[in-house]
Coordinates of C-alpha atoms in Angstrom, one line a residue:
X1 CA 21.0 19.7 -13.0
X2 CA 22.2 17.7 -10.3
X3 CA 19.8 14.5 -11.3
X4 CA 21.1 14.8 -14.7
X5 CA 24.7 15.0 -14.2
X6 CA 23.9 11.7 -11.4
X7 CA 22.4 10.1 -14.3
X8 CA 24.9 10.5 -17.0
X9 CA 27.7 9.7 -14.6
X10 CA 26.1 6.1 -13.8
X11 CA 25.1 5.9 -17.2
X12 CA 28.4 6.0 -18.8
X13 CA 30.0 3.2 -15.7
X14 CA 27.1 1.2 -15.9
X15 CA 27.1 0.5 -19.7
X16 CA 31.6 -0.5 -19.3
X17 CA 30.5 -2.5 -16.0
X18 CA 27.6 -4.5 -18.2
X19 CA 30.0 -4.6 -20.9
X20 CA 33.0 -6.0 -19.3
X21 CA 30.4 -8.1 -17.2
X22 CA 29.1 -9.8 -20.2
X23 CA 32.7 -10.6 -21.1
X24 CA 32.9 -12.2 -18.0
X25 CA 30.0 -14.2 -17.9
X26 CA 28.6 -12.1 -15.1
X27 CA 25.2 -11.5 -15.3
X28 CA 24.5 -7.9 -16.0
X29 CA 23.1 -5.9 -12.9
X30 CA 24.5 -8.1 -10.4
X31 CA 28.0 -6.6 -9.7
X32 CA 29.0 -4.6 -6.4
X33 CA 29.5 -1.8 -9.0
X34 CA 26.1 -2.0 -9.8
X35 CA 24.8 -2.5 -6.3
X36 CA 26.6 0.7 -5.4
X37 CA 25.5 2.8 -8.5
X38 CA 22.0 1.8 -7.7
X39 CA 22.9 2.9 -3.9
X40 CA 24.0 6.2 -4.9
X41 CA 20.9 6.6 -6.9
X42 CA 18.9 6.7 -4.0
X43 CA 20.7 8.7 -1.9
X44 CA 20.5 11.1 -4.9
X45 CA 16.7 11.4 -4.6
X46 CA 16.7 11.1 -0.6
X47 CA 19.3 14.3 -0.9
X48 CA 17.0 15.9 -3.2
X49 CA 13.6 15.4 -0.8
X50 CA 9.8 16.1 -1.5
X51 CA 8.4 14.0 -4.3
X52 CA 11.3 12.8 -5.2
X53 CA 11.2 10.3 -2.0
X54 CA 7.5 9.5 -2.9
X55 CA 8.2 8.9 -6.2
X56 CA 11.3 6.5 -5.1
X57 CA 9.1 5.0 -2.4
X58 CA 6.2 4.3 -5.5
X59 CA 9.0 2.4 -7.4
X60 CA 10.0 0.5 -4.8
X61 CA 6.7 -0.7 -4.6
X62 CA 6.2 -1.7 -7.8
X63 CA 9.5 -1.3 -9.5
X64 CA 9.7 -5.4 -9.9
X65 CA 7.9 -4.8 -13.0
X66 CA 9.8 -2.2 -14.7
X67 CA 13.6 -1.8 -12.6
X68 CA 16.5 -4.2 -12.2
X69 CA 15.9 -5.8 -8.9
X70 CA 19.3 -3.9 -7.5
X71 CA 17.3 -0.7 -8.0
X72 CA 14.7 -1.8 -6.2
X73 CA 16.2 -3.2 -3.6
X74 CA 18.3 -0.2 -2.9
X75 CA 15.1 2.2 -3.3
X76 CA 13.7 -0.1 -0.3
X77 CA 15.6 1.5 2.1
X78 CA 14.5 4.9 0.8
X79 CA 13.1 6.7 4.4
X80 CA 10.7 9.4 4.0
X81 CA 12.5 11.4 7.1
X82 CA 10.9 14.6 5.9
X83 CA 11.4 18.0 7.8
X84 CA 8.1 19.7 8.6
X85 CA 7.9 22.9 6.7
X86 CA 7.9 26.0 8.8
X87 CA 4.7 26.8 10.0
X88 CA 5.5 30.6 8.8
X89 CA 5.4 29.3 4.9
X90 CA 3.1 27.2 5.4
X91 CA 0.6 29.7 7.3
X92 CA -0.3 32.1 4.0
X93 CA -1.3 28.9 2.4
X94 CA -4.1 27.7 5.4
X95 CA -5.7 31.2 5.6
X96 CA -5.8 31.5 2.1
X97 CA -7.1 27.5 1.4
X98 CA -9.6 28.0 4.7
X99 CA -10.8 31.8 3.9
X100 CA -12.8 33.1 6.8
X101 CA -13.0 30.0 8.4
X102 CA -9.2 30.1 9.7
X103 CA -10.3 32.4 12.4
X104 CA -12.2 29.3 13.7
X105 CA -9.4 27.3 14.7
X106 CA -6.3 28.1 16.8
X107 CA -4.1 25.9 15.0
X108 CA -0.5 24.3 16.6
X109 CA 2.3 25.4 14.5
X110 CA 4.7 22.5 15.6
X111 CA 3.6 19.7 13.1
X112 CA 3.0 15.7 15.1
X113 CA 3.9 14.1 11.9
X114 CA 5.4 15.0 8.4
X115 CA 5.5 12.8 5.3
X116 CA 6.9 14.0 1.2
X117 CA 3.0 15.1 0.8
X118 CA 1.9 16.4 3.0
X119 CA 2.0 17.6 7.5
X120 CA 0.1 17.4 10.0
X121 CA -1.0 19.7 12.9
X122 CA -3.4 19.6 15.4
X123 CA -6.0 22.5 16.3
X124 CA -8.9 23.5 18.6
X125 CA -11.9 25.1 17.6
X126 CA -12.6 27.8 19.3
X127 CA -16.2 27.6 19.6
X128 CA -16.6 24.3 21.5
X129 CA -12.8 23.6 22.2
X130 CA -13.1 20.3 20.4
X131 CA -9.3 19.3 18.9
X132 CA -9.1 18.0 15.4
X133 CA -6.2 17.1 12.9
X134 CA -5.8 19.0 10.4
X135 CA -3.6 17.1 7.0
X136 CA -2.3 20.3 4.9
X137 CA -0.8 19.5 1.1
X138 CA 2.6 21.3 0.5
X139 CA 2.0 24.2 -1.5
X140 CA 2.2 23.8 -5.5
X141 CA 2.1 19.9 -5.2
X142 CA 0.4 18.9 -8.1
X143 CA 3.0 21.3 -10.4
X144 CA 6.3 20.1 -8.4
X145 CA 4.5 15.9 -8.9
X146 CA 4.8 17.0 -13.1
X147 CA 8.1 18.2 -12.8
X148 CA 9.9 15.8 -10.5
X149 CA 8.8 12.8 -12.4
X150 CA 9.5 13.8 -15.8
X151 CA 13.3 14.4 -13.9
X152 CA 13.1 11.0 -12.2
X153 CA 12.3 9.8 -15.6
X154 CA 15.1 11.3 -17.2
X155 CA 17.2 10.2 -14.5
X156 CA 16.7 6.5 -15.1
X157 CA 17.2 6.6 -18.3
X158 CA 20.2 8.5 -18.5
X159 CA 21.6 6.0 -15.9
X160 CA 20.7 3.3 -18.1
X161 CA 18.9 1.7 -15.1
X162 CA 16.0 1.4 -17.9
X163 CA 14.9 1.9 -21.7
X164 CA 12.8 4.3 -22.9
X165 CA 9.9 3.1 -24.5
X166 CA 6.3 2.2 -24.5
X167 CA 6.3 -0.1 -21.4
X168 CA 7.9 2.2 -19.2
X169 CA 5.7 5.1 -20.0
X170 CA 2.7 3.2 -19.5
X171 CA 4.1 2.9 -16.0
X172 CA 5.4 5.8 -15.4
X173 CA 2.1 7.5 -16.3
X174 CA 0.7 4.8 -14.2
X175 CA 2.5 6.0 -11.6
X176 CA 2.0 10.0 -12.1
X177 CA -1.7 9.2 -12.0
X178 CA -1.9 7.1 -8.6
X179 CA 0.6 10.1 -7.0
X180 CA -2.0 12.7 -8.3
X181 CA -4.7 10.8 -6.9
X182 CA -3.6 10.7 -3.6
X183 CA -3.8 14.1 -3.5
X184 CA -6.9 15.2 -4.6
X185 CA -8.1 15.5 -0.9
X186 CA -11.8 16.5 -2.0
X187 CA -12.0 12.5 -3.3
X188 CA -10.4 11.3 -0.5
X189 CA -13.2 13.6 1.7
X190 CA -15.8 11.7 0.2
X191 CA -13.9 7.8 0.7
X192 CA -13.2 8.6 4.1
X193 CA -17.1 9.7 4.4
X194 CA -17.8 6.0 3.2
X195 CA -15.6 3.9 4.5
X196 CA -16.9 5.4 8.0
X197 CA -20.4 4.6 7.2
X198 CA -19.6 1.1 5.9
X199 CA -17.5 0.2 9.0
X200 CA -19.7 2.0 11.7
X201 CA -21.4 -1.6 12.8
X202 CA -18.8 -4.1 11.4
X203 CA -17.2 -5.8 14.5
X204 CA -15.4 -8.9 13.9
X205 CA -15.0 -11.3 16.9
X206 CA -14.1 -9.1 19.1
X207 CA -12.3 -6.1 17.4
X208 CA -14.8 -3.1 16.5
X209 CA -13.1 -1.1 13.5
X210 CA -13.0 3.4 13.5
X211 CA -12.7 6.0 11.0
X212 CA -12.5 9.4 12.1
X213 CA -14.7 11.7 11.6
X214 CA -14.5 14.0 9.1
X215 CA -15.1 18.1 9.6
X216 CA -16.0 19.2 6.5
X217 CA -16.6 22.9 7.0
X218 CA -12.5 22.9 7.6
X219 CA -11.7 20.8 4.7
X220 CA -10.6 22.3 1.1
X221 CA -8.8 20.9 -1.7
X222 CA -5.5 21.4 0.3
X223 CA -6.5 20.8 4.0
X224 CA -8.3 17.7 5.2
X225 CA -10.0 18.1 8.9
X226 CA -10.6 15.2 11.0
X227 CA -11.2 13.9 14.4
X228 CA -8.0 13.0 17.0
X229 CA -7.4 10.0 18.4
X230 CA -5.0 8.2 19.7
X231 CA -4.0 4.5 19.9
X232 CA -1.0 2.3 19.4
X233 CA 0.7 1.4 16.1
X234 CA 1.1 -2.6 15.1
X235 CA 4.8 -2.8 16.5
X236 CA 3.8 -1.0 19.8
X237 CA 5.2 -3.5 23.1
X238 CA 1.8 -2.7 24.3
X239 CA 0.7 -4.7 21.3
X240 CA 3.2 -7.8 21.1
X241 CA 1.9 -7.7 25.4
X242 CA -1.4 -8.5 24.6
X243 CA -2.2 -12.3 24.7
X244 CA -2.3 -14.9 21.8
X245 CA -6.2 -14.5 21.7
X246 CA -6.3 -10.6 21.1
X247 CA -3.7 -10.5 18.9
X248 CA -5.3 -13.5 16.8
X249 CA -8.5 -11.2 16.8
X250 CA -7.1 -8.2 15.4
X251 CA -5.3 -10.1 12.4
X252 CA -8.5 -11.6 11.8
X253 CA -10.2 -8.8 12.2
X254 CA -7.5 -6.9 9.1
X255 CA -7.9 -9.9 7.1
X256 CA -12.2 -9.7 7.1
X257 CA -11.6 -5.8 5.9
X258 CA -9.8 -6.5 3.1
X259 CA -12.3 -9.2 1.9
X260 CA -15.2 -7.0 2.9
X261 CA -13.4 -4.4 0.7
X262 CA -12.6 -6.7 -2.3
X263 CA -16.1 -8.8 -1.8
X264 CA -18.5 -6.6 -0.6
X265 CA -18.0 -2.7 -1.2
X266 CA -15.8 -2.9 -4.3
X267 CA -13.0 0.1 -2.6
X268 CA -10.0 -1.0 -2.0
X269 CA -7.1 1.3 0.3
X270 CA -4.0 -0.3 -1.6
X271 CA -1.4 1.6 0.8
X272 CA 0.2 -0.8 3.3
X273 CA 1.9 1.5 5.0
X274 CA 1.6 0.6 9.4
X275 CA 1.3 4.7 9.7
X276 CA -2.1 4.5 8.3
X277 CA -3.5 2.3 11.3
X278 CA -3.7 2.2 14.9
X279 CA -5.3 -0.3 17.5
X280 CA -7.2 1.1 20.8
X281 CA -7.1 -1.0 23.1
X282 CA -9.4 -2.0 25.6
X283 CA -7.6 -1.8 28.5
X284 CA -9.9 -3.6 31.1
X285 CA -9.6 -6.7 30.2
X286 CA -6.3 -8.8 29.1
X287 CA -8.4 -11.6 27.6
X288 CA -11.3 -11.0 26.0
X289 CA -11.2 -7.4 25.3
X290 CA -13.6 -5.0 22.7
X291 CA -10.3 -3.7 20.9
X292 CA -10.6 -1.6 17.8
X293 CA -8.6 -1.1 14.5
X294 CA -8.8 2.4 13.2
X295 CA -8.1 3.2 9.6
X296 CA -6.8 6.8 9.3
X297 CA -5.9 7.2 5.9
X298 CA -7.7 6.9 2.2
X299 CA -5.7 8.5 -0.5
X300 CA -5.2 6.0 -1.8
X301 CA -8.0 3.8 -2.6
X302 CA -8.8 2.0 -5.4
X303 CA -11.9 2.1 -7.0
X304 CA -12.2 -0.9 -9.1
X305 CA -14.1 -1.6 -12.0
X306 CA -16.7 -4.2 -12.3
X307 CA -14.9 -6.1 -14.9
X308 CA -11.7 -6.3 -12.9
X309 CA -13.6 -6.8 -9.6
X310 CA -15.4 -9.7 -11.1
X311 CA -12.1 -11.3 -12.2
X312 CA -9.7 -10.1 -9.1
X313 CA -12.7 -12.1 -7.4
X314 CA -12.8 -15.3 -9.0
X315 CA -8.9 -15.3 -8.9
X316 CA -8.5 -14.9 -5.3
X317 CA -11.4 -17.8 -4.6
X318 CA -9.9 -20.0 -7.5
X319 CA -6.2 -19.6 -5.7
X320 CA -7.8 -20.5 -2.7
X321 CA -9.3 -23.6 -4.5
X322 CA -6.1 -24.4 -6.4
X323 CA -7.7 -24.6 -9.9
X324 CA -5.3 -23.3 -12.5
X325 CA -7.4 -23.0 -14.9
X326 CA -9.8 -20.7 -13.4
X327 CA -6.5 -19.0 -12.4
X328 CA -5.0 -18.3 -15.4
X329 CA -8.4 -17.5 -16.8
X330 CA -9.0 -14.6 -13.7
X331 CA -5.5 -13.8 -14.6
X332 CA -6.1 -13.2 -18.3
X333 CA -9.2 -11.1 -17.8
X334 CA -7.3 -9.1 -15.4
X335 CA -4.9 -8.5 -18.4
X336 CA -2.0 -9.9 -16.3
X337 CA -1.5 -13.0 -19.2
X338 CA -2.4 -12.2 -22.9
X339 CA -4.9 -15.2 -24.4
X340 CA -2.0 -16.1 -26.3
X341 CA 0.6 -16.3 -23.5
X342 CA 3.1 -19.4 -23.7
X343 CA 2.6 -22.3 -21.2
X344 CA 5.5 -21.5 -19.4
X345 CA 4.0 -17.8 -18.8
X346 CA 0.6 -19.2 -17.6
X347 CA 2.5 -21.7 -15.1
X348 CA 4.5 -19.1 -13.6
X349 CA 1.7 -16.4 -13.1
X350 CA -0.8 -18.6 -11.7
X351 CA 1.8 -20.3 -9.4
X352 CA 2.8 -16.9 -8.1
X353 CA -0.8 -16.6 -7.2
X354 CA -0.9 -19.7 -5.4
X355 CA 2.3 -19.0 -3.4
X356 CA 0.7 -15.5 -2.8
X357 CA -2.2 -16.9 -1.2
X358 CA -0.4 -20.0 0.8
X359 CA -2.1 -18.7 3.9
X360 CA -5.8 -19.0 2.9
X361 CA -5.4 -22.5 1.8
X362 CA -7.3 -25.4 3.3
X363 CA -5.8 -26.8 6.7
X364 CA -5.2 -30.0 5.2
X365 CA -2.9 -27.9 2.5
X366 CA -0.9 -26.0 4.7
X367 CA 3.0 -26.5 4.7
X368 CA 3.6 -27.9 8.1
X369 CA 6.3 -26.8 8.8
X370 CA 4.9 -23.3 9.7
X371 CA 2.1 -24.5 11.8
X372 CA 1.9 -24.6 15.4
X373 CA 0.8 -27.4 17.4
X374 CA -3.0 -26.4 16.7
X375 CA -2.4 -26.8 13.1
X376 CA -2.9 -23.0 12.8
X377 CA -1.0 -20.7 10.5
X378 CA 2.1 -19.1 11.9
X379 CA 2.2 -15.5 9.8
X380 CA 5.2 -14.4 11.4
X381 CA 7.3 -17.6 10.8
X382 CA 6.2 -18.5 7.8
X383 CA 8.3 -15.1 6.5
X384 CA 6.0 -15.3 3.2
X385 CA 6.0 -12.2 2.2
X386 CA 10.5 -12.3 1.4
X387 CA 9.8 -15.8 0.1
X388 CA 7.0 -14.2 -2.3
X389 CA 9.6 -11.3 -3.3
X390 CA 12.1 -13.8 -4.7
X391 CA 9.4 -15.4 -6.3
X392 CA 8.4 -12.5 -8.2
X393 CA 11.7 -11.4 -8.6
X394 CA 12.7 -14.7 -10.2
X395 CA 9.4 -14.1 -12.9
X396 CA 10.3 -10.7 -13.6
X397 CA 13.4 -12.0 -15.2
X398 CA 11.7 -14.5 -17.0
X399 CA 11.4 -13.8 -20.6
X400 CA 7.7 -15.3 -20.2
X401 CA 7.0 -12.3 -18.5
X402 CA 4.5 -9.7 -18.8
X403 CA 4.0 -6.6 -16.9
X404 CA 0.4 -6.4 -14.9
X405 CA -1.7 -3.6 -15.0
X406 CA -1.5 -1.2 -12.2
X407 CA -4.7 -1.7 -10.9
X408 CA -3.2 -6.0 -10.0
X409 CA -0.1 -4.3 -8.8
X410 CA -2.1 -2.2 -6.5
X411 CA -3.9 -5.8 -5.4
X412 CA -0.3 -7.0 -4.7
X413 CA 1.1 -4.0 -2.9
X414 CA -2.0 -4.4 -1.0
X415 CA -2.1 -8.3 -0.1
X416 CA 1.6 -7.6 1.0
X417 CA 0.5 -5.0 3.4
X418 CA -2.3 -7.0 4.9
X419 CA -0.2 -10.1 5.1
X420 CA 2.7 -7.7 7.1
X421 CA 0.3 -6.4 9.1
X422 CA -0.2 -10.0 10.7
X423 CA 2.6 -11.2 10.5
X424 CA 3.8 -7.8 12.9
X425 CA 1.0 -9.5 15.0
X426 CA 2.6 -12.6 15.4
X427 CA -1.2 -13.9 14.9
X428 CA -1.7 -17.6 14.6
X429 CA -4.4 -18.5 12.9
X430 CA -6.0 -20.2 9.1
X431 CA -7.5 -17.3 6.6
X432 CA -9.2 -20.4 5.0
X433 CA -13.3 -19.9 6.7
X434 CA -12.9 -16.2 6.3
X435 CA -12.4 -16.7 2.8
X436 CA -14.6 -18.7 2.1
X437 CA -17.4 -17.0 3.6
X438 CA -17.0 -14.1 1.6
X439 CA -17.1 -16.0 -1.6
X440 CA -20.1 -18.4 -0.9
X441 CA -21.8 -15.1 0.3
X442 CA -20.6 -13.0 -3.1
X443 CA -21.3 -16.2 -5.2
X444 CA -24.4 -16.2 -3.7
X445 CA -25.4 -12.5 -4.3
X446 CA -24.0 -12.4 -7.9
X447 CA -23.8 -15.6 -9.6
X448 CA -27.8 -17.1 -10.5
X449 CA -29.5 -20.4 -9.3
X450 CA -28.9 -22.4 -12.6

């Protein structure tokens, strides 16, 4: 009751604040009415908690291409600040997901971490004395994920923030099906299984790369078990400490994975938040040191289809190449332009791409001004990822625009994560030669000797 009544409330203001705006000559969505309506929308679903913050947090993500950019700007600063359930509801749920093997572990009942899905608790197992993490799913998830977004939906369009119709179901359902996904934890069992295999001799310079290990006779459809460790996250002091060199090596090192990801395995983990990574550090050295980057986290990975791999591929390598015609070509297989899209909408989508990519152009084609005296990219100051979000912003608008599938907004969310994670680094170097060694060796692999 209390989303609906939010939602007629800024329904009925929003529609006399665009009216009188339009009168005006105000462009609608734009006001400080609006910005506060849209303000008081999020603290609506922050007040509500659960999956109603996920679900926020999932359109702040990709709400450029379905919400008024107030909304989404306002559903940015949308904290997850969950409360750990009490360990004495949660319990039942354990014993009765684990069976017998609960008796195995003594488990901690004060969570280390809490999120909208799910908590986590360490344990020891009792033969051995070996401690592990354990992830446990809120109870009912999948049921409350159905409910609250049908309400979120209604919401919205009650507030007027959107129409109903066939694009913003298409998203929605989009959206339900990625939130599902990251919580069926038997799928995410098996990922994490592969991703440890894939990355077990990968080093890059000098940064090794970790998955935990999985424990699979604790794991269920609710409760994934795993190996503890511990490290620093990217905006640790211990991390900004470490010299230009080490630093440079671990943003190289997150820049390889996602090109071994897009160019070589095909699995993509499209979730930028920092949480899901941490750096051990080598602590011997303050050079040269044989750091590692630990992935912790694969609910949400992407398995692409050839088709889309193919053209996600060539799009990325023809970016880097500045060809805007194999752009917009990529772009049109990835279903991001329709064949018959105008100029204008073929311009704008492929030079969102190249600004996207700025920093794995060739040196010669950097903008200098966010070079250091090396002639090496400056992540950090180049601040590309706000410069980007205006950018997309300013297409969204467009009335050339067309809204990209989930799997490319997945891409984006991604790249944006990867590019953050650097630029948190302060690395300075050119993603050029990384690039293009994946691609000669994928155009090698997959495209014949004519």
């Amino acid at each position: 009751m209390a989303v609906s009544l939010a939602g007629l409330r800024a329904g009925g203001a929003l529609a006399l604040d665009g009216a009188v705006g339009r009168v005006l000559g105000r462009e609608e969505g734009d006001s400080e009415f609006a910005r506060r309506e849209a303000r008081r929308f999020v603290a609506e679903l922050g007040r509500l908690k659960g999956t109603y913050v996920k679900i926020g947090q999932m359109m702040a993500l990709f709400g450029e291409h379905f919400l008024p950019a107030v909304l989404v700007e306002a559903l940015r600063e949308l904290s997850d600040g969950t409360e750990p359930m009490a360990w004495s509801e949660l319990e039942p749920f354990v014993r009765e997901s684990l069976g017998a093997r609960y008796d195995e572990l003594d488990i901690d009942p004060q969570a280390v971490a809490a999120a909208s899905l799910a908590q986590v608790h360490l344990a020891r197992l009792r033969d051995g004395g070996e401690w592990i993490c354990l992830k446990i799913q809120y109870p009912g998830l999948r049921e409350l994920i159905e409910a609250d977004f049908d309400a979120v939906i209604r919401m919205l369009v009650l507030s007027r923030w959107v129409k109903s119709g066939r694009d913003l179901d298409n998203w929605m359902h989009s959206l339900r099906e990625h939130l599902l996904l990251e919580i069926d934890y038997r799928r995410e069992a098996r990922v994490t299984t592969q991703m440890r295999e894939r990355v077990s001799t990968l080093r890059v310079d000098s940064v090794h790369y970790h998955v935990p290990e999985l424990f699979p006779r604790y794991c269920s459809g609710e409760v994934l078990a795993m190996e503890f460790i511990e490290g620093y996250p990217v905006t640790a002091k211990e991390v900004s400490g470490l010299s230009q060199a080490r630093r440079d090596a671990l943003g190289r090192a997150m820049l390889e994975l996602f090109f071994y990801e897009l160019y070589d395995w095909g699995l993509l983990q499209t979730d930028p938040n920092f949480g899901n990574y941490l750096l051990r550090l080598d602590d011997r050295r303050k050079s040269e040191a044989d750091d590692e980057l630990a992935l912790l986290d694969f609910g949400s990975v992407l398995d692409c289809p050839e088709d889309f791999l193919l053209h996600l591929r060539r799009t990325v390598a023809a970016s880097q190449q500045q060809d805007m015609h194999a752009i917009v070509e990529g772009l049109t297989g990835l279903g991001c332009l329709q064949p018959d899209a105008s100029a204008e909408g073929r311009e704008m989508f492929a030079d969102f791409c190249l600004h996207l990519l700025e920093p794995l152009r060739p040196a010669d084609q950097l903008p200098a001004e966010y070079l250091n005296a090396q002639g090496e990219y400056c992540w950090a100051r180049s601040h590309l990822m706000r410069r980007a979000g205006k950018k997309a912003a300013a297409s969204a608008a467009s009335r050339h625009f067309t809204p990209p599938s989930r799997e490319f907004a997945l891409i984006a969310r991604k790249l944006t994560g990867v590019f953050n994670f650097i630029a948190a680094l302060d690395a300075q170097f050119n993603g050029c030669d990384v690039l293009e060694r994946h691609v000669a060796a994928w155009q090698e692999r997959e495209i014949p000797a004519g």
